[in-house]
GROMACS .gro file of C-alpha atoms in nm:
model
  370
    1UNK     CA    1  -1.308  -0.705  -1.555
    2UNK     CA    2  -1.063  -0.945  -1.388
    3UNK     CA    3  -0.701  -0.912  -1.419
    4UNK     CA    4  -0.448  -1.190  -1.372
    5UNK     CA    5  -0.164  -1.153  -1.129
    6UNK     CA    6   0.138  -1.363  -1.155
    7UNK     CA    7   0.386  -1.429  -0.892
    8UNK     CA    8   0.671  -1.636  -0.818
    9UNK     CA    9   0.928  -1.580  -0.526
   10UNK     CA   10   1.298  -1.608  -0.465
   11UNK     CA   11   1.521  -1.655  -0.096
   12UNK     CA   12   1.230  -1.828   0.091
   13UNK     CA   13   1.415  -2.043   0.424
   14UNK     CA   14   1.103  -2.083   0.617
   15UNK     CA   15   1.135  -1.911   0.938
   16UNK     CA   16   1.462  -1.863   0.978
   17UNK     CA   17   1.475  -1.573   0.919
   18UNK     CA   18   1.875  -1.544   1.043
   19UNK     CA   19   1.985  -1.741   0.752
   20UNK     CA   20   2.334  -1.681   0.668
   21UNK     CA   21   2.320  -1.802   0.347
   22UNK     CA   22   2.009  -1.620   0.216
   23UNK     CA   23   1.946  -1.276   0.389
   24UNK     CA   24   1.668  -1.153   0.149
   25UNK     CA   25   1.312  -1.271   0.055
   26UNK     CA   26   1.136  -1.164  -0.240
   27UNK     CA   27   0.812  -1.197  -0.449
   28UNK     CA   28   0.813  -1.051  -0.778
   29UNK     CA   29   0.462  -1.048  -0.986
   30UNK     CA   30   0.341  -0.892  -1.256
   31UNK     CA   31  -0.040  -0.834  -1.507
   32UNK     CA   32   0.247  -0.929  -1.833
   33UNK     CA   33   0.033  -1.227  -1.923
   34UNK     CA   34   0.185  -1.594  -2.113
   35UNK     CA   35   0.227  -1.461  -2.509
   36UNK     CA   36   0.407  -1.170  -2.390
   37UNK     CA   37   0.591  -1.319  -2.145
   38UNK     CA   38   0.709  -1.561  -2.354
   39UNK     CA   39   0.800  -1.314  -2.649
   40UNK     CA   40   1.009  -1.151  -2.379
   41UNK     CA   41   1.241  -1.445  -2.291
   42UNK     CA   42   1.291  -1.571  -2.603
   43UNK     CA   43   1.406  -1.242  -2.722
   44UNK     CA   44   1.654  -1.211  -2.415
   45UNK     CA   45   1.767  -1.589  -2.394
   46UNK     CA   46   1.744  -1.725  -2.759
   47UNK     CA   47   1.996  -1.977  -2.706
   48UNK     CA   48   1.835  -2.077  -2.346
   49UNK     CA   49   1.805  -2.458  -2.352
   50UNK     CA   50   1.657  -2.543  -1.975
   51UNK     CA   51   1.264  -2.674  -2.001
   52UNK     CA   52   1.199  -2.333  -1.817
   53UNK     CA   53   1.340  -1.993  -1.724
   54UNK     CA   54   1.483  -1.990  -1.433
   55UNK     CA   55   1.705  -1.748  -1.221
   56UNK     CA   56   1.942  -1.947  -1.034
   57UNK     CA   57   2.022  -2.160  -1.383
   58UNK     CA   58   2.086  -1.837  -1.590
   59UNK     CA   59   2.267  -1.668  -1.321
   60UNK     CA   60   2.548  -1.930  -1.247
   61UNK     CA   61   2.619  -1.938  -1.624
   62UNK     CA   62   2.829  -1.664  -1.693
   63UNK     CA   63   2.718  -1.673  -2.104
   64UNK     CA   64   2.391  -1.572  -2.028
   65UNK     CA   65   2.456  -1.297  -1.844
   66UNK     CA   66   2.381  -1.125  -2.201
   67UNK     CA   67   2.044  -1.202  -2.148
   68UNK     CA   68   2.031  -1.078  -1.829
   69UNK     CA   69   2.137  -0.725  -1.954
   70UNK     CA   70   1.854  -0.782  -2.256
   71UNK     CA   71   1.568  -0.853  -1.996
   72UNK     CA   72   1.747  -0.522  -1.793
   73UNK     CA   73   1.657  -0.293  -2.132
   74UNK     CA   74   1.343  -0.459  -2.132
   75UNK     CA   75   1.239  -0.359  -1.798
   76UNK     CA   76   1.142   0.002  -1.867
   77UNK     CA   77   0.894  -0.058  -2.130
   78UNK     CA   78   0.789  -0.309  -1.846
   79UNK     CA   79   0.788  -0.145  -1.522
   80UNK     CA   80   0.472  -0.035  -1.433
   81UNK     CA   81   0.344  -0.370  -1.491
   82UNK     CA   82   0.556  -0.504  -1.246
   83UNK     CA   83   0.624  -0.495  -0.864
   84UNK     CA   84   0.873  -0.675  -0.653
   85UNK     CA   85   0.814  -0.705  -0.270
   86UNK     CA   86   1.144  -0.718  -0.060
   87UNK     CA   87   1.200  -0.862   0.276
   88UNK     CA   88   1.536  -0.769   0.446
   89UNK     CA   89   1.539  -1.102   0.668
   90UNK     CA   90   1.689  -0.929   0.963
   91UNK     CA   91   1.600  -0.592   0.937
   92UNK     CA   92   1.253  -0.772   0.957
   93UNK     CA   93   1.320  -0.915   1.282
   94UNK     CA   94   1.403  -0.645   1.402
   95UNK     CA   95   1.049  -0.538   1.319
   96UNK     CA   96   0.933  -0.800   1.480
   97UNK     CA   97   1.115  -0.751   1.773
   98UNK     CA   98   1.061  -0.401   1.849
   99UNK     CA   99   0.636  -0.436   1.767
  100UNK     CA  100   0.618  -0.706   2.024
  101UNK     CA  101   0.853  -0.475   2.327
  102UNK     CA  102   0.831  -0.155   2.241
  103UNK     CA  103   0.560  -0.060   2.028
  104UNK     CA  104   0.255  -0.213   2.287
  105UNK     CA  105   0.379   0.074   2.571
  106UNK     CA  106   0.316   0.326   2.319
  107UNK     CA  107   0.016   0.198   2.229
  108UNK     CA  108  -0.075   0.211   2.630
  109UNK     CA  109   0.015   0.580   2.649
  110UNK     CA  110  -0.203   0.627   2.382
  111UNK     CA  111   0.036   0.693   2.106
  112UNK     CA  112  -0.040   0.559   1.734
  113UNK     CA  113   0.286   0.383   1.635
  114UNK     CA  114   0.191   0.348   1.311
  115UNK     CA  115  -0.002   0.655   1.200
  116UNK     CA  116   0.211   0.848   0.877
  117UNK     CA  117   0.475   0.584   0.853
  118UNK     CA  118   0.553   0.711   1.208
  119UNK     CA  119   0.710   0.345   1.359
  120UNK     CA  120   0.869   0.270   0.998
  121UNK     CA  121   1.104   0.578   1.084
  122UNK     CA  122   1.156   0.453   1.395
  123UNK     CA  123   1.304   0.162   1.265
  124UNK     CA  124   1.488   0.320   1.013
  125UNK     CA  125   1.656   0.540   1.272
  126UNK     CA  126   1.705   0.217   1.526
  127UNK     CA  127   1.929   0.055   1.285
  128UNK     CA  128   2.119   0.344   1.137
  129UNK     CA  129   2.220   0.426   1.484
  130UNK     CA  130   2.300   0.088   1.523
  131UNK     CA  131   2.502   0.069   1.258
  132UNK     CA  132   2.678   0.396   1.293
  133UNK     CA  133   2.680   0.372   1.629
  134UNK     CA  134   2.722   0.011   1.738
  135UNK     CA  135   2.865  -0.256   1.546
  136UNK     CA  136   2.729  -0.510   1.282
  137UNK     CA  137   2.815  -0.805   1.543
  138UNK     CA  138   2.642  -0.647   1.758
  139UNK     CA  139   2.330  -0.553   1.580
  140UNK     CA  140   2.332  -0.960   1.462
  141UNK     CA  141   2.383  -1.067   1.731
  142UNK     CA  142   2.056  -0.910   1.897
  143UNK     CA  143   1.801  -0.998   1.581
  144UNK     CA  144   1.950  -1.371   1.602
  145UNK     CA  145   1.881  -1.392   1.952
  146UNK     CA  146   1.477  -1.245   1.869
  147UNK     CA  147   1.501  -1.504   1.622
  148UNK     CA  148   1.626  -1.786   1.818
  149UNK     CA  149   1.299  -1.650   2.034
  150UNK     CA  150   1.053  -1.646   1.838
  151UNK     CA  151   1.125  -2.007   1.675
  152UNK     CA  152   1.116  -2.179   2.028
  153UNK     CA  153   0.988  -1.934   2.345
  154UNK     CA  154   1.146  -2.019   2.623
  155UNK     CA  155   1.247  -1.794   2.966
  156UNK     CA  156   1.662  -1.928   2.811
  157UNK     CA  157   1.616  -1.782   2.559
  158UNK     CA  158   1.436  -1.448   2.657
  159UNK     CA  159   1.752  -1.403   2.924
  160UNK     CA  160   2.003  -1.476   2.658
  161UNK     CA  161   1.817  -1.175   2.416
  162UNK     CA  162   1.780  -1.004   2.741
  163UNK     CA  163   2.192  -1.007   2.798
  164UNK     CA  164   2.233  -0.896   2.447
  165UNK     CA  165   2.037  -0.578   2.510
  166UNK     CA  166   2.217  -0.502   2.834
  167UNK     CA  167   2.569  -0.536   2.686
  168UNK     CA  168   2.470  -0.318   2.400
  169UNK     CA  169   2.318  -0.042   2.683
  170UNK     CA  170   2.663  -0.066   2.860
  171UNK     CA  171   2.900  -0.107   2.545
  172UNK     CA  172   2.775   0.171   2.325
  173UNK     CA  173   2.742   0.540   2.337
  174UNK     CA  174   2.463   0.817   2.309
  175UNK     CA  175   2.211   0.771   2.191
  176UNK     CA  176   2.186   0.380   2.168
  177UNK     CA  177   2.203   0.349   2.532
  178UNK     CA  178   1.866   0.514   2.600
  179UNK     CA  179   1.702   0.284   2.302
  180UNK     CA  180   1.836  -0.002   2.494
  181UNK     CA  181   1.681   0.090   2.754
  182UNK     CA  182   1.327   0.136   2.630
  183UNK     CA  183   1.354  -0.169   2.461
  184UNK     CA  184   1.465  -0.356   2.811
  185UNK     CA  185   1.145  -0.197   2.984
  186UNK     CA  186   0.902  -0.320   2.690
  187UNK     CA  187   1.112  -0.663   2.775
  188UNK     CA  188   0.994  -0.708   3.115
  189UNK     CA  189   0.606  -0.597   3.018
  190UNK     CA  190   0.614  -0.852   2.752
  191UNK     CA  191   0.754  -1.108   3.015
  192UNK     CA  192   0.471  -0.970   3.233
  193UNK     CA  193   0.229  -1.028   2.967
  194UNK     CA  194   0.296  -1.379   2.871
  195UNK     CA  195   0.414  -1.586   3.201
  196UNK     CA  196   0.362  -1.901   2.962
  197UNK     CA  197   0.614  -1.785   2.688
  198UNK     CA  198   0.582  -2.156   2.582
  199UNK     CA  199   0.229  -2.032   2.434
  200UNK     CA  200   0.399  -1.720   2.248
  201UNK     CA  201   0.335  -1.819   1.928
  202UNK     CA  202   0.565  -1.549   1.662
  203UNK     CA  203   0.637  -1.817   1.416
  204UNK     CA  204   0.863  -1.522   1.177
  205UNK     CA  205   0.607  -1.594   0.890
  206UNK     CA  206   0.651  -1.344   0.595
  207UNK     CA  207   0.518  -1.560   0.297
  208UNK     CA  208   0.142  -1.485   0.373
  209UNK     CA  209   0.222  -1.098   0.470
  210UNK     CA  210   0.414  -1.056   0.185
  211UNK     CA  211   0.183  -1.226  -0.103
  212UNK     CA  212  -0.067  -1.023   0.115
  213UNK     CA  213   0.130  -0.634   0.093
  214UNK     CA  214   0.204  -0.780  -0.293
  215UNK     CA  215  -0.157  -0.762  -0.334
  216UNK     CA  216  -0.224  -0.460  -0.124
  217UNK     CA  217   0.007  -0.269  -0.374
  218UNK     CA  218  -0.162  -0.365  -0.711
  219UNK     CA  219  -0.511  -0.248  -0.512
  220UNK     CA  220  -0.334   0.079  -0.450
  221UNK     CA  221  -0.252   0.073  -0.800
  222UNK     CA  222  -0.520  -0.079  -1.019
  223UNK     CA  223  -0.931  -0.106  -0.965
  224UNK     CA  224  -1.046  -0.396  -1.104
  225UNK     CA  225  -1.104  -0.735  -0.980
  226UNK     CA  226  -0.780  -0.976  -0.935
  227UNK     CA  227  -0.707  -1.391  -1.032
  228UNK     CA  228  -0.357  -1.449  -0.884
  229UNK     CA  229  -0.163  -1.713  -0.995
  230UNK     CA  230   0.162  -1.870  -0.850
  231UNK     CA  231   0.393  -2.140  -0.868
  232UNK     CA  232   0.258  -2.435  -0.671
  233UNK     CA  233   0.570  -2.486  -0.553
  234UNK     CA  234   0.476  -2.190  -0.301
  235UNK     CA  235   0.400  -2.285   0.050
  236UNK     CA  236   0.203  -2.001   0.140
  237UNK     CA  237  -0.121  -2.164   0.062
  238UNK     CA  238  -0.068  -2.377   0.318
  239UNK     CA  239  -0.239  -2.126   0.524
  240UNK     CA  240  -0.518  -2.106   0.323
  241UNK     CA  241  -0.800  -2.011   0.609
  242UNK     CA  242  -0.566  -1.714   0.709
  243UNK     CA  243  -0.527  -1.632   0.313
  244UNK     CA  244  -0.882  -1.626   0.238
  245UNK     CA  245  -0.994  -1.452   0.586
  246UNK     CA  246  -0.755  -1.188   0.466
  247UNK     CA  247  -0.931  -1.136   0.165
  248UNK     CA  248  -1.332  -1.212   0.294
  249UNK     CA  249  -1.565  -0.985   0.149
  250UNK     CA  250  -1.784  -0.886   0.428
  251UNK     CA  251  -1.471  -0.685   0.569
  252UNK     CA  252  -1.613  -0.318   0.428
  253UNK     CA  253  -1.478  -0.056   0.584
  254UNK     CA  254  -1.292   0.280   0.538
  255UNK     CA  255  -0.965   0.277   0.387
  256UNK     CA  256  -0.672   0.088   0.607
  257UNK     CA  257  -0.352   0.276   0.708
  258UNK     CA  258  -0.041   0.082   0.628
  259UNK     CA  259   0.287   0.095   0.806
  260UNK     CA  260   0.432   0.339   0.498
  261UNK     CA  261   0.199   0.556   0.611
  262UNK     CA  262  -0.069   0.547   0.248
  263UNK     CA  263  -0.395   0.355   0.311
  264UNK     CA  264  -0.562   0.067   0.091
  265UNK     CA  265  -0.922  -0.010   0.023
  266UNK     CA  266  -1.049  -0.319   0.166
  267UNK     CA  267  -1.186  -0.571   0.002
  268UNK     CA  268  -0.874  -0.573  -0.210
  269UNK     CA  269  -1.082  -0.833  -0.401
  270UNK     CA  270  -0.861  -1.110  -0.580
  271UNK     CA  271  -1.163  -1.325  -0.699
  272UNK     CA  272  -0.943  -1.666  -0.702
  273UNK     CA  273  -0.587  -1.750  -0.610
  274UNK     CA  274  -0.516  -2.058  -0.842
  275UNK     CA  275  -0.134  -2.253  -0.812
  276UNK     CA  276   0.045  -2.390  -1.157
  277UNK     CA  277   0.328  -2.581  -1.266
  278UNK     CA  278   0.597  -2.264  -1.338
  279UNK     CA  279   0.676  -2.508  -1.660
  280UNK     CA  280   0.330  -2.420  -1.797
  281UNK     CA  281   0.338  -2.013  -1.722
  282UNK     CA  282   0.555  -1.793  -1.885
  283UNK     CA  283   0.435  -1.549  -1.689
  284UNK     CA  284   0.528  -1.708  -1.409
  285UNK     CA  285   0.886  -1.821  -1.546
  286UNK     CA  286   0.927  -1.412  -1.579
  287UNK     CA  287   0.836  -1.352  -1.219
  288UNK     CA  288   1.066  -1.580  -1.102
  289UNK     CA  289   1.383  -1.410  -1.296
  290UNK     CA  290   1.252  -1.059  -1.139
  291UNK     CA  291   1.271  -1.215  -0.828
  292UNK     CA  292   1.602  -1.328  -0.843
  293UNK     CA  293   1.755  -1.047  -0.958
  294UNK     CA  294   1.591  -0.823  -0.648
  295UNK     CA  295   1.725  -1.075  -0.390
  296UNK     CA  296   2.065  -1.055  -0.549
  297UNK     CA  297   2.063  -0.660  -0.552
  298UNK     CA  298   1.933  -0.669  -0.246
  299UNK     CA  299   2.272  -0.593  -0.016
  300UNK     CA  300   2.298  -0.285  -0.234
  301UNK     CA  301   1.942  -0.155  -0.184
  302UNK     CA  302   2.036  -0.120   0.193
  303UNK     CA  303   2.325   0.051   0.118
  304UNK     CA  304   2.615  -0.246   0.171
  305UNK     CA  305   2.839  -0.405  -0.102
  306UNK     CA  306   2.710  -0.373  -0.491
  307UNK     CA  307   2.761  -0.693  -0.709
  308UNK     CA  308   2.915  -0.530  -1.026
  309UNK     CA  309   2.744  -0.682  -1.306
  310UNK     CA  310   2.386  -0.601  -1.062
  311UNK     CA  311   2.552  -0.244  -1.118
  312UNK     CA  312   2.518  -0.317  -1.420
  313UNK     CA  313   2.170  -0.406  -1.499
  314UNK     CA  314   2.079  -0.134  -1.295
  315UNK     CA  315   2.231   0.097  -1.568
  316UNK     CA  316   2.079  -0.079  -1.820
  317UNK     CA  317   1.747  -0.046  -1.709
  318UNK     CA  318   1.652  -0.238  -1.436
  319UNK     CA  319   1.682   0.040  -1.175
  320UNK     CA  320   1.297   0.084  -1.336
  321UNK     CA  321   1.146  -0.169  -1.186
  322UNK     CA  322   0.904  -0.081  -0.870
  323UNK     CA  323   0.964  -0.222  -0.543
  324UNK     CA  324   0.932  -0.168  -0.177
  325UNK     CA  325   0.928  -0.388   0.118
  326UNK     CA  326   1.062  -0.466   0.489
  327UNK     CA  327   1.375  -0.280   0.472
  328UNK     CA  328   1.615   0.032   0.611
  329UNK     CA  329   1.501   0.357   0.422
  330UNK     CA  330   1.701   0.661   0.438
  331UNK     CA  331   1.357   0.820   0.636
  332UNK     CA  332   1.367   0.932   1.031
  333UNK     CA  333   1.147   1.019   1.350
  334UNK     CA  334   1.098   1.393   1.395
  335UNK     CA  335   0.936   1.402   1.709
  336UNK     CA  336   0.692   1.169   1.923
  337UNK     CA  337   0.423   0.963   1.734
  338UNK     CA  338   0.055   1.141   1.717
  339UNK     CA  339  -0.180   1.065   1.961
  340UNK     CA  340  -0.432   0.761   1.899
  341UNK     CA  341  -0.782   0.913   1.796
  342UNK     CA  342  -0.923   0.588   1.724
  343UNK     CA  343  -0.839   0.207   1.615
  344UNK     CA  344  -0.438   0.191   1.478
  345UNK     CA  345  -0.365  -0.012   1.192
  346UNK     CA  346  -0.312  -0.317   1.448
  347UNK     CA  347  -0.677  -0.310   1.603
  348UNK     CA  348  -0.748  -0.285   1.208
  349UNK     CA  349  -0.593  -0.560   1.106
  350UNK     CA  350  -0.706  -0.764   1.418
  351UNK     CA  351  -1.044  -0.654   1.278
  352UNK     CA  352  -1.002  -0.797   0.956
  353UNK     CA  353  -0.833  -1.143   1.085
  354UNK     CA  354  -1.096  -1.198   1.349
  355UNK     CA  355  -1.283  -1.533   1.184
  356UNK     CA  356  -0.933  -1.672   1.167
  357UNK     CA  357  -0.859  -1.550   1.506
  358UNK     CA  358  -1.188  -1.695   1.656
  359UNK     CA  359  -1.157  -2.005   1.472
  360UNK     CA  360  -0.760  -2.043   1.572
  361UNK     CA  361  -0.901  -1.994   1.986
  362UNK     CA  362  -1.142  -2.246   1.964
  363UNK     CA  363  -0.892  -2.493   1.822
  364UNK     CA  364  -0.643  -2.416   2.139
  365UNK     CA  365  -0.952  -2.421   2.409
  366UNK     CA  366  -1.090  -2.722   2.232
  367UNK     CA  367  -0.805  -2.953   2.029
  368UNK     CA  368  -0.924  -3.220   1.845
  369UNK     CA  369  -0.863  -3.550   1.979
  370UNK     CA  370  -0.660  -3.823   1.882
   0.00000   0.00000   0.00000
């Protein structure tokens, strides 16, 4: 048995991931296939006239914000049938940040960073001490300058992040000035690590991953075999040979530990990944208005200001729907991470991604000539 998995995806900006205009990325999907789909927006928006459902339309017209609250009583009968993958722009690169300085010293001490959800907590307890702690200019002001990085290397811009972290270490008060700190020391390994920081290659992708966790979910979730379908208007195939090493079939193995701390089965065995026109897919035409409606709910998800009317829906029923994703949770360390007994989820991954990785080497040793 094969199941179809629709997808569609709302606050994409590339990697810029410091994007003042658009702070969260999201990919909503869901097994509701076309008839059903379509049933379900034509009994929410009967008077919709666009050639296709979309979010951004329906939102900016205040008369069918009705419809909004329909498809918000729909969503219970819905929800487990749906998922919705979150990215928090800047909490994510502060992610990034802190796996690339901090977490490869704990690794070398022999600590698993990941093991239980153990460096999610970490996170989770870096920024609310930030926040309670510090200042939001300040906490800003040092994922911009990771991102400004990461989208260009260079030893500027490294010193510029590295000023950041030193003002923060000398401006703030226990305990963000021993964070600082560690994060400073796993600074100058990384700096020790790459002396060619113009071959640092962190280019803040989160399509792939996230179309990737997306899928890891429904595994967790469902047994069968998986078509996914998207709107072509997605980019991530544009990394197809990292897509389809991600899913190879010769990667058996026991199950995977994820950074929440659960574990997946590998293969997670989508059979085909296949792009349409979102005019022709219902399906996907649903997707997309999920999506929307988790990136505009998504300030209040991370506890800052609530949009009324997403109040609103919430109470209405959309507070059903299931989602999870690269964001603050109200979860904290207790203690040191365990003690590596074998590979982490990293050397498991790297395990997984080695054709691509091989292939990507020989490229770079080898590049094709002109």
């Amino acid at each position: 048995m094969t199941t179809n998995i629709y997808l569609d995806e709302s606050g994409f900006t590339g990697d810029d991931l410091y994007n003042p205009d658009q702070r969260f990325f999201t990919i909503a999907s869901t097994v509701i296939q076309n008839d059903e789909a379509k049933d379900i927006l034509a009994r929410c928006f009967p008077h919709y006239q666009g050639s296709e459902y979309k979010f951004t339309n329906i939102w900016k017209r205040k008369r069918s914000r009705e419809g909004l609250l329909a498809l918000a009583a729909e969503i219970p009968t819905i929800a487990d049938r749906a998922f919705v993958w979150v990215i928090d722009k800047r909490f994510c690169l502060l992610t990034k940040m802190v796996d690339y300085l901090v977490e490869p010293g704990a690794y070398e001490a022999g600590y698993d960073w990941y093991a239980n959800g153990w460096g999610m907590r970490y996170l989770n307890t870096i920024h609310r001490d930030l926040v309670r702690h510090g200042t939001d200019k300040l906490y800003d002001n040092i994922v911009r300058g990771w991102d400004d990085f990461a989208r260009a290397p260079s030893e500027e811009k490294l010193e510029k992040l590295k000023q950041q972290l030193e003002y923060g270490k000398a401006s703030t008060n226990t305990p963000l000035p021993g964070l600082f700190e560690l994060v400073l020391r796993g600074l100058e390994h990384f700096r020790a690590r790459n002396p060619n920081l113009e071959n640092f290659q962190d280019t803040n992708e989160i399509q792939v991953t996230s179309v990737f966790s997306t899928m890891t979910w429904w595994r967790q979730h469902r047994s069968e075999d998986f078509a996914l379908v998207h709107d072509e208007s997605s980019a991530f195939m544009k990394q197809r040979d990292l897509w389809e090493t991600m899913l190879r079939d010769d990667f058996v193995a026991p199950p995977m530990p994820i950074s929440n701390g659960t574990e997946v089965e590998f293969p997670l065995r989508v059979r085909s990944t296949t792009a349409v026109r979102s005019h022709d897919s219902y399906s996907v035409q649903l997707c997309d208005l999920l999506a929307g409606l988790l990136a505009k709910a998504g300030s209040g998800l991370i506890g800052g200001p609530r949009d009324p009317f997403i109040v609103e829906l919430v109470q209405a029923g959309a507070g059903e729907l299931s989602y999870s994703g690269v964001m603050p949770h109200a979860l904290y360390v207790e203690g040191p991470p365990q003690q590596r007994d074998g590979p982490d989820m990293v050397d498991r991954m790297v395990e997984l991604l080695q054709p691509h990785l091989e292939k990507k080497m020989a490229e770079r040793d080898d590049p094709p000539k002109t």
